[in-house]
CSV table of C-alpha atoms in Angstrom, one decimal:
chain,number,residue,atom,x,y,z
A,1,UNK,CA,4.0,-20.2,-2.2
A,2,UNK,CA,4.5,-16.6,-1.4
A,3,UNK,CA,2.3,-14.5,-3.6
A,4,UNK,CA,4.5,-11.8,-4.1
A,5,UNK,CA,8.2,-12.1,-3.7
A,6,UNK,CA,10.8,-9.8,-4.5
A,7,UNK,CA,14.7,-10.1,-4.7
A,8,UNK,CA,16.9,-9.1,-2.9
A,9,UNK,CA,15.3,-8.3,0.5
A,10,UNK,CA,18.4,-6.1,1.3
A,11,UNK,CA,20.7,-4.3,-1.2
A,12,UNK,CA,23.7,-2.1,0.1
A,13,UNK,CA,25.6,-0.2,-2.4
A,14,UNK,CA,27.6,2.8,-3.3
A,15,UNK,CA,26.6,6.0,-5.2
A,16,UNK,CA,26.7,5.9,-8.8
A,17,UNK,CA,26.0,2.3,-9.1
A,18,UNK,CA,23.5,0.6,-11.0
A,19,UNK,CA,21.1,-2.0,-9.4
A,20,UNK,CA,18.0,-4.0,-10.1
A,21,UNK,CA,15.1,-5.2,-7.7
A,22,UNK,CA,13.1,-8.3,-9.1
A,23,UNK,CA,9.5,-8.9,-8.4
A,24,UNK,CA,7.2,-11.8,-9.1
A,25,UNK,CA,3.7,-12.8,-8.5
A,26,UNK,CA,1.9,-16.2,-8.8
A,27,UNK,CA,-1.4,-14.8,-8.1
A,28,UNK,CA,-2.4,-14.4,-12.0
A,29,UNK,CA,-3.1,-10.6,-11.6
A,30,UNK,CA,-2.8,-8.4,-14.5
A,31,UNK,CA,-1.7,-5.1,-12.7
A,32,UNK,CA,2.0,-4.8,-10.7
A,33,UNK,CA,3.0,-1.8,-9.1
A,34,UNK,CA,6.3,-0.3,-7.3
A,35,UNK,CA,6.1,1.6,-4.3
A,36,UNK,CA,8.8,3.4,-2.5
A,37,UNK,CA,8.6,4.1,1.2
A,38,UNK,CA,11.0,6.8,2.5
A,39,UNK,CA,12.4,6.8,6.2
A,40,UNK,CA,9.4,8.7,7.2
A,41,UNK,CA,7.2,6.0,6.2
A,42,UNK,CA,5.4,7.7,3.6
A,43,UNK,CA,4.6,5.2,0.7
A,44,UNK,CA,4.6,6.6,-2.6
A,45,UNK,CA,3.5,4.8,-6.0
A,46,UNK,CA,6.1,4.9,-8.6
A,47,UNK,CA,5.1,2.8,-11.5
A,48,UNK,CA,2.0,0.7,-12.5
A,49,UNK,CA,1.9,-2.0,-15.1
A,50,UNK,CA,-1.3,-3.8,-16.6
A,51,UNK,CA,-0.8,-6.8,-18.8
A,52,UNK,CA,3.0,-5.7,-19.5
A,53,UNK,CA,1.8,-1.8,-20.2
A,54,UNK,CA,3.1,0.9,-18.3
A,55,UNK,CA,-0.3,2.7,-16.8
A,56,UNK,CA,1.1,4.6,-14.3
A,57,UNK,CA,4.1,6.9,-14.0
A,58,UNK,CA,4.4,9.1,-11.1
A,59,UNK,CA,7.3,11.7,-12.4
A,60,UNK,CA,10.0,9.4,-11.0
A,61,UNK,CA,13.6,10.3,-12.5
A,62,UNK,CA,14.6,8.7,-15.6
A,63,UNK,CA,17.3,6.7,-13.9
A,64,UNK,CA,14.4,4.5,-12.5
A,65,UNK,CA,13.4,2.0,-15.4
A,66,UNK,CA,10.6,-0.6,-14.8
A,67,UNK,CA,10.4,-3.4,-17.3
A,68,UNK,CA,7.7,-6.0,-17.4
A,69,UNK,CA,8.8,-9.1,-19.5
A,70,UNK,CA,5.5,-10.9,-18.9
A,71,UNK,CA,2.5,-9.8,-16.5
A,72,UNK,CA,3.8,-12.0,-14.0
A,73,UNK,CA,6.9,-10.2,-13.5
A,74,UNK,CA,8.0,-6.4,-12.9
A,75,UNK,CA,11.6,-5.5,-12.3
A,76,UNK,CA,13.0,-2.3,-11.3
A,77,UNK,CA,16.3,-0.9,-12.6
A,78,UNK,CA,18.0,1.9,-10.8
A,79,UNK,CA,20.8,3.8,-12.6
A,80,UNK,CA,23.5,6.1,-11.1
A,81,UNK,CA,22.4,5.5,-7.5
A,82,UNK,CA,22.1,8.6,-5.5
A,83,UNK,CA,21.9,9.0,-1.5
A,84,UNK,CA,18.2,9.7,-1.7
A,85,UNK,CA,17.3,6.6,-3.3
A,86,UNK,CA,18.0,4.8,-0.1
A,87,UNK,CA,14.4,3.5,0.8
A,88,UNK,CA,12.5,0.2,0.9
A,89,UNK,CA,10.9,-0.6,-2.4
A,90,UNK,CA,7.8,-2.6,-2.3
A,91,UNK,CA,6.2,-4.6,-5.0
A,92,UNK,CA,2.4,-5.1,-5.4
A,93,UNK,CA,-0.2,-6.6,-7.7
A,94,UNK,CA,-3.7,-6.4,-7.9
A,95,UNK,CA,-6.6,-7.6,-9.9
A,96,UNK,CA,-10.0,-5.6,-10.3
A,97,UNK,CA,-13.0,-7.7,-9.4
A,98,UNK,CA,-15.8,-6.1,-11.4
A,99,UNK,CA,-18.5,-8.0,-9.7
A,100,UNK,CA,-17.5,-6.9,-6.1
A,101,UNK,CA,-15.8,-3.8,-7.3
A,102,UNK,CA,-12.7,-4.4,-5.3
A,103,UNK,CA,-8.8,-4.3,-6.2
A,104,UNK,CA,-7.0,-5.6,-3.1
A,105,UNK,CA,-3.3,-4.8,-3.5
A,106,UNK,CA,-1.0,-7.7,-2.5
A,107,UNK,CA,2.5,-6.7,-1.4
A,108,UNK,CA,5.9,-8.2,-1.3
A,109,UNK,CA,8.0,-7.8,1.9
A,110,UNK,CA,10.0,-5.1,0.6
A,111,UNK,CA,13.4,-4.6,-0.6
A,112,UNK,CA,15.8,-2.0,1.4
A,113,UNK,CA,18.0,-0.2,-0.8
A,114,UNK,CA,20.9,1.6,1.2
A,115,UNK,CA,23.2,3.8,-1.0
A,116,UNK,CA,26.7,4.8,0.7
B,1,UNK,CA,-7.8,11.4,-5.6
B,2,UNK,CA,-9.3,12.9,-2.6
B,3,UNK,CA,-6.9,13.4,0.4
B,4,UNK,CA,-7.6,11.3,3.5
B,5,UNK,CA,-6.7,12.6,7.3
B,6,UNK,CA,-6.5,10.2,10.2
B,7,UNK,CA,-4.5,10.6,13.3
B,8,UNK,CA,-1.0,10.2,13.5
B,9,UNK,CA,-0.7,7.8,16.6
B,10,UNK,CA,-3.1,6.0,18.9
B,11,UNK,CA,-2.3,4.1,21.9
B,12,UNK,CA,-4.6,1.6,23.7
B,13,UNK,CA,-4.3,-1.4,25.8
B,14,UNK,CA,-5.0,-5.2,25.3
B,15,UNK,CA,-8.5,-6.3,25.1
B,16,UNK,CA,-9.8,-2.7,24.3
B,17,UNK,CA,-11.9,-2.0,21.5
B,18,UNK,CA,-9.9,0.6,18.8
B,19,UNK,CA,-11.8,2.9,16.5
B,20,UNK,CA,-9.7,5.1,14.0
B,21,UNK,CA,-11.4,7.8,12.1
B,22,UNK,CA,-10.5,8.9,8.7
B,23,UNK,CA,-11.5,12.4,7.2
B,24,UNK,CA,-12.3,12.5,3.3
B,25,UNK,CA,-14.5,15.3,2.9
B,26,UNK,CA,-13.8,15.4,-0.8
B,27,UNK,CA,-14.5,11.8,-1.4
B,28,UNK,CA,-15.9,11.3,-5.2
B,29,UNK,CA,-18.8,9.0,-6.3
B,30,UNK,CA,-16.9,6.4,-7.3
B,31,UNK,CA,-14.3,6.0,-4.4
B,32,UNK,CA,-14.1,3.0,-2.2
B,33,UNK,CA,-13.0,3.4,1.2
B,34,UNK,CA,-10.0,1.2,2.0
B,35,UNK,CA,-7.9,0.2,5.0
B,36,UNK,CA,-4.5,-1.4,5.2
B,37,UNK,CA,-2.3,-2.5,7.8
B,38,UNK,CA,1.3,-2.0,7.9
B,39,UNK,CA,3.6,-4.0,10.8
B,40,UNK,CA,7.4,-3.2,10.9
B,41,UNK,CA,9.6,-4.6,8.2
B,42,UNK,CA,6.4,-5.9,5.8
B,43,UNK,CA,4.3,-4.8,3.2
B,44,UNK,CA,1.1,-3.3,3.8
B,45,UNK,CA,-1.6,-5.6,4.3
B,46,UNK,CA,-5.5,-5.2,3.1
B,47,UNK,CA,-7.9,-5.2,6.2
B,48,UNK,CA,-11.2,-4.0,4.6
B,49,UNK,CA,-13.0,-2.1,1.9
B,50,UNK,CA,-16.6,-0.4,2.1
B,51,UNK,CA,-18.7,2.1,0.0
B,52,UNK,CA,-21.4,3.0,2.7
B,53,UNK,CA,-22.9,2.0,5.7
B,54,UNK,CA,-21.2,-1.0,7.6
B,55,UNK,CA,-19.1,-3.9,6.5
B,56,UNK,CA,-17.4,-6.2,8.8
B,57,UNK,CA,-15.2,-9.1,8.2
B,58,UNK,CA,-13.2,-11.6,10.6
B,59,UNK,CA,-10.4,-8.9,11.3
B,60,UNK,CA,-12.6,-5.3,11.7
B,61,UNK,CA,-15.6,-3.6,11.1
B,62,UNK,CA,-15.8,-0.4,8.9
B,63,UNK,CA,-18.6,2.3,9.6
B,64,UNK,CA,-19.2,4.9,6.9
B,65,UNK,CA,-22.0,7.4,7.3
B,66,UNK,CA,-24.4,8.6,4.7
B,67,UNK,CA,-22.5,11.6,3.6
B,68,UNK,CA,-19.1,9.2,3.3
B,69,UNK,CA,-17.1,12.1,4.4
B,70,UNK,CA,-15.2,9.9,6.9
B,71,UNK,CA,-14.9,6.6,8.0
B,72,UNK,CA,-14.2,4.5,11.3
B,73,UNK,CA,-12.1,1.6,11.5
B,74,UNK,CA,-13.1,-0.5,14.4
B,75,UNK,CA,-11.2,-3.3,15.9
B,76,UNK,CA,-12.4,-5.3,18.4
B,77,UNK,CA,-10.3,-6.4,21.5
B,78,UNK,CA,-6.9,-5.8,20.3
B,79,UNK,CA,-3.9,-7.5,21.3
B,80,UNK,CA,-0.4,-6.7,21.2
B,81,UNK,CA,-0.1,-8.0,17.7
B,82,UNK,CA,-2.2,-5.5,16.4
B,83,UNK,CA,0.4,-2.9,16.9
B,84,UNK,CA,1.1,-1.6,13.5
B,85,UNK,CA,0.5,1.4,11.4
B,86,UNK,CA,-3.1,1.7,9.8
B,87,UNK,CA,-3.8,3.4,6.2
B,88,UNK,CA,-7.0,5.0,5.1
B,89,UNK,CA,-7.0,5.1,1.6
B,90,UNK,CA,-9.6,5.9,-1.4
B,91,UNK,CA,-9.7,3.6,-4.3
B,92,UNK,CA,-10.9,4.7,-7.5
B,93,UNK,CA,-11.2,2.0,-10.4
B,94,UNK,CA,-10.6,4.3,-13.1
B,95,UNK,CA,-7.4,5.2,-11.6
B,96,UNK,CA,-5.9,1.7,-12.5
B,97,UNK,CA,-6.4,0.5,-8.8
B,98,UNK,CA,-3.7,3.3,-7.9
B,99,UNK,CA,-3.8,3.7,-4.1
B,100,UNK,CA,-2.1,6.8,-2.7
B,101,UNK,CA,-1.2,6.4,0.7
B,102,UNK,CA,-1.2,8.9,3.7
B,103,UNK,CA,0.8,9.1,6.8
B,104,UNK,CA,-1.2,6.4,8.5
B,105,UNK,CA,-2.2,6.1,12.0
B,106,UNK,CA,0.5,4.2,14.3
B,107,UNK,CA,-1.2,2.1,16.7
B,108,UNK,CA,0.4,1.3,19.8
B,109,UNK,CA,-1.0,-1.3,22.0
B,110,UNK,CA,-0.1,-1.9,25.4
B,111,UNK,CA,-0.2,-4.8,27.9
């Protein structure tokens, strides 16, 4: 029954490896996001998809490639992992309510990536 | 999006009312003021959103003056479980719902 679920919750890997994080939402939202939270707790938006179409790409290295097979899923693939990629990655989804003019984001619990 | 500024940390005691003020001097006409809460090892969670004046829900109140250059999140009678990081953000519809998070205010509630 989790609204936004992401797997895996923890991921430990070596530099140079390729890894993926999956995200699924069952809220029927049109928009999904990936955020990165570093050790200083800053949350930075990376990507946003609306109905499977990329709408936000915040100057993220090409090693990061999001993929949205359908509007309920947004996966994040990372190639050639580097030490600086260690962080918690949060998936989120939202749906803009044109009547209330609100667009609350629902976040997953995060995927902690550790690159050794 | 306009930048928001809020205190890095605040301390409080159980049962007290906590007010966290956020400055957003360059807020645009179509920006909505939004607050999120984040507990350790969890994703941020929406608390409240407003455009002007006062908004209240079951969790908090949001006070916004007429010039909208600041806002105050009010948490009534906090408990230990309110210890978290609180983020003040501006949400603009034509940005595709993109939220830019600042560093947040780390609230510590003590017994």
